[in-house]
Every structure is written in structure tokens, then in C-alpha cells.
Short mmCIF file of C-alpha atoms and ligand atoms in Angstrom, two decimals:
data_model
loop_
_atom_site.label_atom_id
_atom_site.label_comp_id
_atom_site.label_asym_id
_atom_site.label_seq_id
_atom_site.Cartn_x
_atom_site.Cartn_y
_atom_site.Cartn_z
CA MET Y 15 0.00 -0.02 -0.02
CA LYS Y 16 1.22 3.44 -0.78
CA THR Y 17 -1.33 5.47 1.12
CA ILE Y 18 -3.29 4.65 4.23
CA GLY Y 19 -5.80 6.46 6.36
CA VAL Y 20 -6.26 6.71 10.10
CA LEU Y 21 -9.35 7.61 12.16
CA THR Y 22 -10.65 7.60 15.75
CA SER Y 23 -14.23 6.58 16.30
CA GLY Y 24 -16.81 6.13 19.04
CA GLY Y 25 -16.12 7.39 22.60
CA ASP Y 26 -12.64 8.89 22.94
CA ALA Y 27 -10.02 7.34 25.17
CA PRO Y 28 -6.76 8.63 26.64
CA GLY Y 29 -3.93 7.15 24.48
CA MET Y 30 -5.71 7.48 21.25
CA ASN Y 31 -3.28 10.32 20.31
CA ALA Y 32 -0.28 8.08 21.01
CA ALA Y 33 -1.90 5.48 18.69
CA VAL Y 34 -2.38 8.02 15.93
CA ARG Y 35 1.19 9.20 16.39
CA SER Y 36 2.49 5.66 16.13
CA VAL Y 37 0.38 4.93 12.95
CA VAL Y 38 1.62 8.12 11.28
CA ARG Y 39 5.29 7.72 12.08
CA THR Y 40 5.35 3.96 11.37
CA ALA Y 41 3.74 4.44 8.01
CA LEU Y 42 6.05 7.46 7.12
CA SER Y 43 9.07 5.40 8.13
CA MET Y 44 7.92 2.66 5.70
CA GLY Y 45 7.64 5.11 2.83
CA MET Y 46 3.78 5.28 2.89
CA LYS Y 47 1.63 8.42 2.91
CA VAL Y 48 -0.88 8.91 5.75
CA MET Y 49 -4.28 10.63 5.48
CA GLY Y 50 -5.86 11.77 8.72
CA ILE Y 51 -9.62 11.25 8.67
CA ARG Y 52 -11.44 13.58 11.01
CA ARG Y 53 -14.47 12.94 13.21
CA GLY Y 54 -14.59 9.12 12.79
CA TYR Y 55 -16.55 7.79 9.89
CA ASN Y 56 -18.12 11.21 9.30
CA GLY Y 57 -14.87 12.47 7.82
CA LEU Y 58 -14.76 9.52 5.49
CA ILE Y 59 -18.27 10.26 4.35
CA ASN Y 60 -17.79 14.11 4.07
CA GLY Y 61 -14.24 13.99 2.78
CA ASP Y 62 -12.84 15.72 5.83
CA ILE Y 63 -9.49 14.21 5.17
CA ALA Y 64 -5.88 15.71 5.05
CA PRO Y 65 -2.34 14.34 4.76
CA MET Y 66 -0.43 14.03 7.98
CA ASP Y 67 3.37 14.44 8.28
CA VAL Y 68 5.80 13.68 11.05
CA ARG Y 69 5.30 17.08 12.76
CA ASP Y 70 1.50 16.83 12.74
CA VAL Y 71 1.84 14.39 15.63
CA SER Y 72 4.45 16.18 17.63
CA GLU Y 73 3.36 17.15 21.14
CA VAL Y 74 0.34 14.82 21.23
CA ILE Y 75 1.64 11.70 23.02
CA HIS Y 76 0.86 13.20 26.48
CA ARG Y 77 -2.53 14.65 25.57
CA GLY Y 78 -5.97 13.01 26.23
CA GLY Y 79 -8.76 13.26 23.68
CA THR Y 80 -7.95 12.76 20.00
CA VAL Y 81 -6.39 15.30 17.66
CA LEU Y 82 -8.38 13.65 14.79
CA TYR Y 83 -11.60 14.28 16.78
CA THR Y 84 -14.15 11.45 17.11
CA ALA Y 85 -17.85 10.95 16.57
CA ARG Y 86 -20.63 8.52 16.34
CA CYS Y 87 -21.83 8.42 12.73
CA PRO Y 88 -25.27 6.75 12.15
CA GLU Y 89 -25.04 7.41 8.38
CA PHE Y 90 -22.05 4.98 8.15
CA LYS Y 91 -24.49 2.16 9.04
CA THR Y 92 -26.39 2.75 5.76
CA GLU Y 93 -25.58 1.47 2.29
CA GLU Y 94 -25.38 5.10 0.95
CA GLY Y 95 -23.04 6.08 3.80
CA ILE Y 96 -20.65 3.28 3.03
CA GLU Y 97 -20.76 4.02 -0.66
CA LYS Y 98 -19.82 7.70 -0.07
CA ALA Y 99 -16.94 6.48 2.12
CA VAL Y 100 -15.63 4.17 -0.50
CA GLU Y 101 -15.85 6.88 -3.16
CA ASN Y 102 -13.78 9.21 -0.94
CA CYS Y 103 -11.23 6.45 -0.26
CA LYS Y 104 -10.73 6.29 -4.04
CA LYS Y 105 -10.69 10.11 -4.36
CA PHE Y 106 -7.92 10.49 -1.69
CA GLY Y 107 -6.03 7.40 -2.75
CA ILE Y 108 -6.67 5.58 0.50
CA GLU Y 109 -5.87 1.88 0.20
CA GLY Y 110 -6.28 0.76 3.74
CA ILE Y 111 -7.41 2.20 7.03
CA VAL Y 112 -6.44 1.95 10.67
CA VAL Y 113 -9.57 2.38 12.74
CA ILE Y 114 -8.98 3.19 16.42
CA GLY Y 115 -12.16 2.64 18.51
CA GLY Y 116 -14.36 0.06 20.15
CA ASP Y 117 -16.63 -2.79 18.94
CA GLY Y 118 -19.01 -0.52 17.09
CA SER Y 119 -16.22 1.03 15.14
CA TYR Y 120 -14.85 -2.53 14.37
CA ARG Y 121 -18.30 -3.23 12.82
CA GLY Y 122 -17.88 -0.27 10.57
CA ALA Y 123 -14.35 -1.42 9.63
CA ARG Y 124 -15.71 -4.87 8.89
CA ASP Y 125 -18.32 -3.33 6.55
CA LEU Y 126 -15.70 -1.18 4.83
CA SER Y 127 -13.40 -4.20 4.43
CA LEU Y 128 -16.33 -5.99 2.65
CA LYS Y 129 -16.43 -3.17 0.19
CA GLY Y 130 -12.75 -3.66 -0.69
CA ILE Y 131 -11.01 -1.20 1.67
CA PRO Y 132 -8.90 -3.29 4.07
CA CYS Y 133 -9.12 -2.09 7.60
CA VAL Y 134 -7.25 -2.91 10.82
CA GLY Y 135 -8.84 -2.16 14.13
CA VAL Y 136 -6.92 -0.90 17.13
CA PRO Y 137 -8.79 -1.25 20.44
CA GLY Y 138 -9.51 2.06 22.06
CA THR Y 139 -12.11 2.45 24.76
CA ILE Y 140 -12.00 3.16 28.52
CA ASP Y 141 -14.47 0.31 29.09
CA ASN Y 142 -12.03 -2.52 28.15
CA ASP Y 143 -15.00 -4.36 26.81
CA ILE Y 144 -13.64 -5.68 23.52
CA ALA Y 145 -13.79 -9.38 23.59
CA SER Y 146 -10.79 -10.03 21.22
CA THR Y 147 -8.26 -8.27 23.42
CA GLU Y 148 -7.41 -8.39 27.13
CA TYR Y 149 -6.56 -4.68 27.08
CA THR Y 150 -8.00 -1.64 25.38
CA ILE Y 151 -6.23 1.84 25.12
CA GLY Y 152 -7.62 4.16 27.73
CA PHE Y 153 -8.56 1.65 30.36
CA ASP Y 154 -5.51 2.17 32.62
CA THR Y 155 -5.81 6.03 32.58
CA ALA Y 156 -9.54 5.80 33.30
CA MET Y 157 -8.89 3.41 36.27
CA ASN Y 158 -6.42 5.79 37.71
CA THR Y 159 -8.69 8.73 37.24
CA VAL Y 160 -11.55 6.96 39.01
CA VAL Y 161 -9.26 5.93 41.88
CA GLU Y 162 -7.99 9.43 42.32
CA MET Y 163 -11.61 10.88 42.42
CA VAL Y 164 -12.94 8.18 44.79
CA ASP Y 165 -9.94 8.73 47.13
CA ARG Y 166 -11.14 12.36 47.39
CA LEU Y 167 -14.68 11.22 48.07
CA ARG Y 168 -13.40 8.85 50.70
CA ASP Y 169 -11.93 11.72 52.71
CA THR Y 170 -15.33 13.42 53.07
CA THR Y 171 -17.21 10.14 53.38
CA GLN Y 172 -14.96 9.25 56.27
CA SER Y 173 -15.17 12.60 58.07
CA HIS Y 174 -18.93 12.35 57.97
CA ALA Y 175 -19.25 8.57 58.57
CA ARG Y 176 -21.41 8.31 55.45
CA CYS Y 177 -21.82 6.00 52.53
CA SER Y 178 -20.88 7.16 49.14
CA VAL Y 179 -22.51 5.40 46.17
CA VAL Y 180 -20.29 6.16 43.12
CA GLU Y 181 -21.26 5.62 39.48
CA VAL Y 182 -18.44 4.84 37.03
CA MET Y 183 -18.65 4.48 33.31
CA GLY Y 184 -19.51 1.19 31.55
CA ARG Y 185 -22.86 1.18 29.78
CA HIS Y 186 -22.67 -2.56 29.09
CA ALA Y 187 -19.65 -3.65 31.03
CA GLY Y 188 -18.43 -3.72 34.68
CA HIS Y 189 -14.67 -4.11 34.14
CA LEU Y 190 -13.87 -0.58 35.08
CA ALA Y 191 -16.19 -0.84 38.11
CA LEU Y 192 -14.57 -4.09 39.26
CA GLN Y 193 -10.95 -3.01 39.01
CA THR Y 194 -11.57 0.35 40.62
CA GLY Y 195 -13.89 -1.08 43.23
CA ILE Y 196 -11.09 -3.36 44.35
CA ALA Y 197 -8.56 -0.53 44.27
CA VAL Y 198 -10.61 1.72 46.46
CA GLY Y 199 -11.63 -1.05 48.87
CA ALA Y 200 -15.29 -0.68 48.06
CA VAL Y 201 -17.74 -2.45 50.48
CA ALA Y 202 -19.73 -3.58 47.49
CA ILE Y 203 -19.39 -3.47 43.65
CA MET Y 204 -22.43 -3.66 41.33
CA VAL Y 205 -21.97 -4.50 37.71
CA PRO Y 206 -24.36 -5.49 34.90
CA GLU Y 207 -22.74 -8.88 34.46
CA ILE Y 208 -23.60 -10.16 37.94
CA PRO Y 209 -27.01 -9.86 39.41
CA CYS Y 210 -26.76 -8.08 42.78
CA ASP Y 211 -29.81 -6.59 44.57
CA VAL Y 212 -29.43 -3.51 46.73
CA GLU Y 213 -30.56 -5.79 49.58
CA ASN Y 214 -27.35 -7.76 49.27
CA VAL Y 215 -25.34 -4.52 49.51
CA ILE Y 216 -27.36 -3.45 52.58
CA LYS Y 217 -26.61 -6.75 54.18
CA LYS Y 218 -22.97 -6.30 53.46
CA ILE Y 219 -22.91 -2.86 54.89
CA GLU Y 220 -24.68 -3.99 58.05
CA HIS Y 221 -22.20 -6.86 58.41
CA THR Y 222 -19.12 -4.67 58.14
CA ARG Y 223 -20.83 -2.14 60.41
CA LYS Y 224 -21.02 -4.76 63.20
CA ASN Y 225 -17.29 -5.29 62.58
CA GLY Y 226 -16.68 -1.63 63.35
CA LYS Y 227 -16.68 -0.01 59.87
CA GLU Y 228 -18.04 3.45 59.94
CA HIS Y 229 -17.92 4.71 56.34
CA PHE Y 230 -18.67 2.93 53.10
CA ILE Y 231 -17.90 3.17 49.40
CA VAL Y 232 -20.14 1.39 46.94
CA VAL Y 233 -19.03 1.33 43.25
CA VAL Y 234 -21.74 0.99 40.71
CA ALA Y 235 -21.23 0.47 36.89
CA GLU Y 236 -23.33 2.77 34.69
CA GLY Y 237 -24.91 -0.33 33.15
CA VAL Y 238 -26.68 -1.40 36.38
CA GLU Y 239 -30.43 -0.84 36.17
CA LYS Y 240 -30.92 1.23 39.20
CA SER Y 241 -29.42 4.71 39.37
CA VAL Y 242 -26.92 5.56 42.13
CA GLY Y 243 -29.49 8.07 43.48
CA GLU Y 244 -32.06 5.26 43.91
CA ILE Y 245 -29.49 2.90 45.39
CA ALA Y 246 -28.27 5.58 47.87
CA LYS Y 247 -31.88 6.26 48.94
CA GLU Y 248 -32.53 2.57 49.50
CA ILE Y 249 -29.41 2.14 51.56
CA GLU Y 250 -30.10 5.19 53.73
CA ALA Y 251 -33.71 4.11 54.35
CA ALA Y 252 -32.60 0.63 55.41
CA THR Y 253 -29.58 1.44 57.51
CA GLY Y 254 -30.06 4.98 58.68
CA ILE Y 255 -26.51 5.80 57.31
CA VAL Y 256 -26.46 9.13 55.44
CA CYS Y 257 -25.73 8.39 51.78
CA ARG Y 258 -24.53 10.57 48.94
CA ALA Y 259 -24.63 9.63 45.34
CA THR Y 260 -21.87 10.68 42.90
CA VAL Y 261 -21.80 10.29 39.16
CA LEU Y 262 -18.21 10.64 38.03
CA GLY Y 263 -19.23 11.07 34.37
CA HIS Y 264 -17.01 12.13 31.47
CA VAL Y 265 -14.17 13.29 33.70
CA GLN Y 266 -13.20 9.53 33.36
CA ARG Y 267 -12.60 9.90 29.67
CA GLY Y 268 -10.24 12.74 29.74
CA GLY Y 269 -6.71 13.52 31.13
CA ARG Y 270 -3.09 12.74 30.39
CA PRO Y 271 -2.71 9.14 29.28
CA SER Y 272 -0.85 6.80 31.70
CA VAL Y 273 2.48 5.28 30.84
CA ARG Y 274 0.71 2.00 30.09
CA ASP Y 275 -1.68 3.65 27.67
CA ARG Y 276 0.99 5.55 25.79
CA VAL Y 277 3.15 2.43 25.49
CA MET Y 278 0.25 0.11 24.42
CA ALA Y 279 -0.98 2.59 21.91
CA SER Y 280 2.44 2.95 20.44
CA TYR Y 281 2.87 -0.80 20.02
CA MET Y 282 -0.64 -1.32 18.65
CA GLY Y 283 -0.54 1.43 16.18
CA ASN Y 284 2.81 0.13 14.92
CA ALA Y 285 1.45 -3.39 14.66
CA ALA Y 286 -1.58 -2.12 12.59
CA VAL Y 287 0.53 -0.43 10.03
CA GLU Y 288 2.88 -3.36 9.73
CA LEU Y 289 -0.15 -5.43 8.72
CA LEU Y 290 -1.33 -2.93 6.06
CA ARG Y 291 2.19 -2.70 4.77
CA GLN Y 292 2.13 -6.41 4.02
CA GLY Y 293 -1.19 -5.88 2.29
CA ILE Y 294 -3.07 -7.59 5.16
CA GLY Y 295 -6.49 -6.09 6.21
CA ASN Y 296 -9.54 -7.22 7.93
CA ARG Y 297 -7.73 -7.84 11.13
CA VAL Y 298 -7.87 -6.35 14.69
CA ILE Y 299 -4.97 -5.88 17.00
CA CYS Y 300 -5.17 -7.67 20.36
CA TYR Y 301 -3.18 -7.95 23.61
CA ASP Y 302 -3.09 -11.52 24.69
CA ARG Y 303 -1.00 -12.83 27.59
CA GLY Y 304 1.69 -10.24 27.22
CA GLU Y 305 1.86 -10.19 23.51
CA ILE Y 306 0.54 -7.93 20.73
CA LEU Y 307 -1.21 -10.20 18.29
CA ASN Y 308 -3.85 -9.84 15.61
CA ARG Y 309 -7.08 -11.66 14.76
CA ASP Y 310 -9.55 -11.83 12.00
CA ILE Y 311 -12.11 -9.05 12.36
CA TYR Y 312 -15.09 -11.32 11.76
CA GLU Y 313 -13.90 -13.89 14.29
CA ALA Y 314 -13.09 -11.03 16.70
CA LEU Y 315 -16.63 -9.68 16.40
CA GLN Y 316 -18.14 -13.08 17.29
CA MET Y 317 -16.21 -13.32 20.49
CA LYS Y 318 -17.73 -12.74 23.99
CA LYS Y 319 -15.65 -11.25 26.71
CA PRO Y 320 -15.86 -13.18 30.05
CA PHE Y 321 -16.38 -11.17 33.18
CA ASN Y 322 -13.78 -11.74 35.87
CA VAL Y 323 -15.99 -13.52 38.25
CA ASP Y 324 -13.06 -14.74 40.39
CA GLY Y 325 -11.98 -11.11 40.75
CA TYR Y 326 -15.44 -10.22 41.84
CA ARG Y 327 -15.45 -13.03 44.53
CA VAL Y 328 -12.05 -11.79 45.82
CA ALA Y 329 -13.40 -8.26 46.11
CA ASP Y 330 -16.36 -9.55 48.09
CA THR Y 331 -14.21 -11.72 50.35
CA ILE Y 332 -11.80 -8.93 51.30
CA SER Y 333 -14.33 -6.17 51.77
CA LEU Y 334 -15.02 -6.91 55.41
P1 ADP Q 420 -17.39 2.16 19.84
O1 ADP Q 420 -16.55 2.07 18.66
O2 ADP Q 420 -16.75 2.88 20.93
O3 ADP Q 420 -18.03 0.86 20.27
P2 ADP Q 420 -20.01 3.00 18.80
O4 ADP Q 420 -20.71 1.73 19.03
O5 ADP Q 420 -20.76 4.28 19.04
O6 ADP Q 420 -18.58 3.11 19.53
O7 ADP Q 420 -19.64 2.96 17.21
C1 ADP Q 420 -18.86 3.96 16.62
C2 ADP Q 420 -19.31 4.15 15.20
O8 ADP Q 420 -19.02 2.88 14.45
C3 ADP Q 420 -20.75 4.39 15.00
O9 ADP Q 420 -21.18 5.67 15.20
C4 ADP Q 420 -20.90 3.98 13.52
O10 ADP Q 420 -20.46 4.99 12.70
C5 ADP Q 420 -19.98 2.75 13.40
N1 ADP Q 420 -20.68 1.53 13.68
C6 ADP Q 420 -21.23 1.07 14.77
N2 ADP Q 420 -21.92 -0.13 14.62
C7 ADP Q 420 -21.96 -0.34 13.34
C8 ADP Q 420 -22.46 -1.38 12.47
N3 ADP Q 420 -23.20 -2.37 13.04
N4 ADP Q 420 -22.27 -1.28 11.18
C9 ADP Q 420 -21.55 -0.33 10.70
N5 ADP Q 420 -20.95 0.78 11.41
C10 ADP Q 420 -21.17 0.69 12.69
O1 F6P Q 421 -17.83 3.45 25.52
C1 F6P Q 421 -17.20 4.39 26.33
C2 F6P Q 421 -18.27 5.22 27.14
O2 F6P Q 421 -17.47 6.16 27.87
C3 F6P Q 421 -19.14 4.38 28.02
O3 F6P Q 421 -18.51 3.95 29.18
C4 F6P Q 421 -20.20 5.38 28.20
O4 F6P Q 421 -21.37 4.70 28.56
C5 F6P Q 421 -20.42 6.04 26.92
O5 F6P Q 421 -19.09 5.90 26.25
C6 F6P Q 421 -20.79 7.45 27.01
O6 F6P Q 421 -20.98 7.95 25.80
P1 F6P Q 421 -21.28 9.46 25.45
O7 F6P Q 421 -19.91 10.07 25.10
O8 F6P Q 421 -22.05 9.36 24.20
O9 F6P Q 421 -21.85 10.06 26.57
#
């Protein structure tokens, strides 16, 4: 391939810039041209595309967000949308694309590949919910942000002997909630993958209260049916402990990427371009037991990510 494109799509994640930088510099070092496609698949449909050179990705490795911007693009799910994208690929000479995003973005990449534009997916989402990889760019930074925020909450929760019920992101997945819940010593963790009534949480709080505990943190994934406000009210009504609900929200998606995210993004971006250079598309980059590998995009989209049930049990056991 002589010219490749790169785009970021779906929810942004810290480390996406490091991935873009790696893609651009790897491709340039191999003698290929790189076209930056802005605002996810929107840019491909609207022709919001421009060449990128080595200095266009200077001073971005340490920045959150994405210099290419990102978007959700419903039009790309239509036949006309894809056709426009293919036309623009031809117009700009784009022979293959690195798509940095989550599962949804991979589906778009699969559809584009079916139309003859080979794509390679790079996993980028703070949710770490892509089945084909153990790790997604942004997860580590988001975990650290959550822990920093909850540590602050802990101070005031402890001073007032209250219970803080904290919502962390994860519309469909509790991986972020589990890891951060363990890291902050939450008394209970609620995730969409494991049924858990508020009654169980109340029992746990009462049990630890008998053991002398005076303040409580409950971590709840966004995907859990009840809101943190409702959960807090129920706990307060049953226990008499004053509860406060906090939604951490989009603060979790921003900030300087951690070392892990910068390094993973750099390796993954490089691996994606290496595939395209060999003329290999329709793959996704994965992290698997310490190695950066790649898988067929169709196979990757069929996979289901198991929830770490053992980790959940450990969290429950040690939160006494
Ligand atoms: P993520 O990539 O983070 O999972 P989304 O699910 O919002 O985020 O998907 C990002 C974009 O990928 C969508 O806005 C759309 O342009 C494209 N996309 C998602 N699902 C599909 C699909 N089934 N077919 C084609 N494109 C899709
Ligand atoms: O997929 C990443 C994510 O941050 C989810 O955790 C969250 O549910 C969603 O995106 C929020 O999306 P939006 O940016 O549209 O509010």
C-alpha cells in the first residue's frame, strides 16, 4: 500500500493520540503516505481528510482526547453512507485504514473491508469491553482517574461517617467498576454482568458495620439498572446511614494518558501499520497474555468477553 488512512471513532479514550502518532510515524518510516480522517466515519463520508506528516503528531503523546476528533456516525450504518466512504477513499487514494475505537467502530471497519477497503482495528475504549483483546487503550488512565476521584470522596465520606455510592462508566460492562472497586476497597461493587440486589449491598454494609466499619464506598457501573441516586436512597432508608450519590461522568474519559496507555497505543498502532504494509487487512490488534497479536475481524466480532468472576469474588471476600 502506498497510502493509508487513520481515524478515531466512538467514545474517545486517553492514549488515542499516542496510537495516531504511532500509526503516522510507522507508515512514514515505511515510505507510505498517511491521510488523517477527522471525526470518525463522518470524515470519510464528508471528505474531511488531510495528509499528515511527522510534525503533525508532535506534542500529542501526552494529551488526552484525540487530535483527529471522534464521532458517532449513524449514516455509516447505511448502504449510501458506506458508498460515499468508498468513493472518498478512491478520491484520496486511501488503500487501507487503521480504525481506532471500540466494537461498534470495528463493525464499521468490517463493513468497509467488505467493500474492498482493508481495515485494521486498534482497540480504544476506557471500558475494556472488547472481547478479542485483554486490554484496550484508555482503560488504565480511566482506572487511575476513578481511583483518584474516589480517594477524594473517601476523605469526606470518612469525616462524616457516610456512605458514598459512586457511578463509574460502563454502559454494558463492569470491568472498570470491578478493578476500581477493588482498588478503592469498596464495600460492594455492582456490575451489569452479575445480578446483585441492593438488599445484598445493605446486608454487606450491616455486616461490616457490626465489625466496626463507619464509612462505606459502593461502586456501581453505569450499566446497572438502578441509578446511584435510587441505590443511595434505599441504603439510607434501610440502614439510617447518610448516603450521597456521585456520578463521576465524562471526567473519566479525559486527562493525560498513563504510561501504560501511551506504550500500548504505540505498540498497537505500529502493529496495525505493519499489517497494512504487508497488504493484510480485515484484522484487529489484540493484547493476549503479554503479546501484541492480531485476529480476523469477523472472528473478533463473534467473541464474547468473559467477566472476571473470580476477581469479583475476591473483592467480596476482602471487603469486610
Ligand atoms: P465504539 O466504537 O466505541 O463501540 P459505537 O458503538 O458508538 O462506539 O460505534 C462507533 C461508530 O461505528 C458508529 O457511530 C458507526 O459509525 C460505526 N458503527 C457502529 N456499529 C456499526 C455497524 N453495526 N455497522 C456499521 N458501522 C457501525
Ligand atoms: O464506551 C465508552 C463510554 O465512555 C461508556 O462507558 C459510556 O457509557 C459511553 O461511552 C458514554 O458515551 P457518550 O460520550 O455518548 O456520553
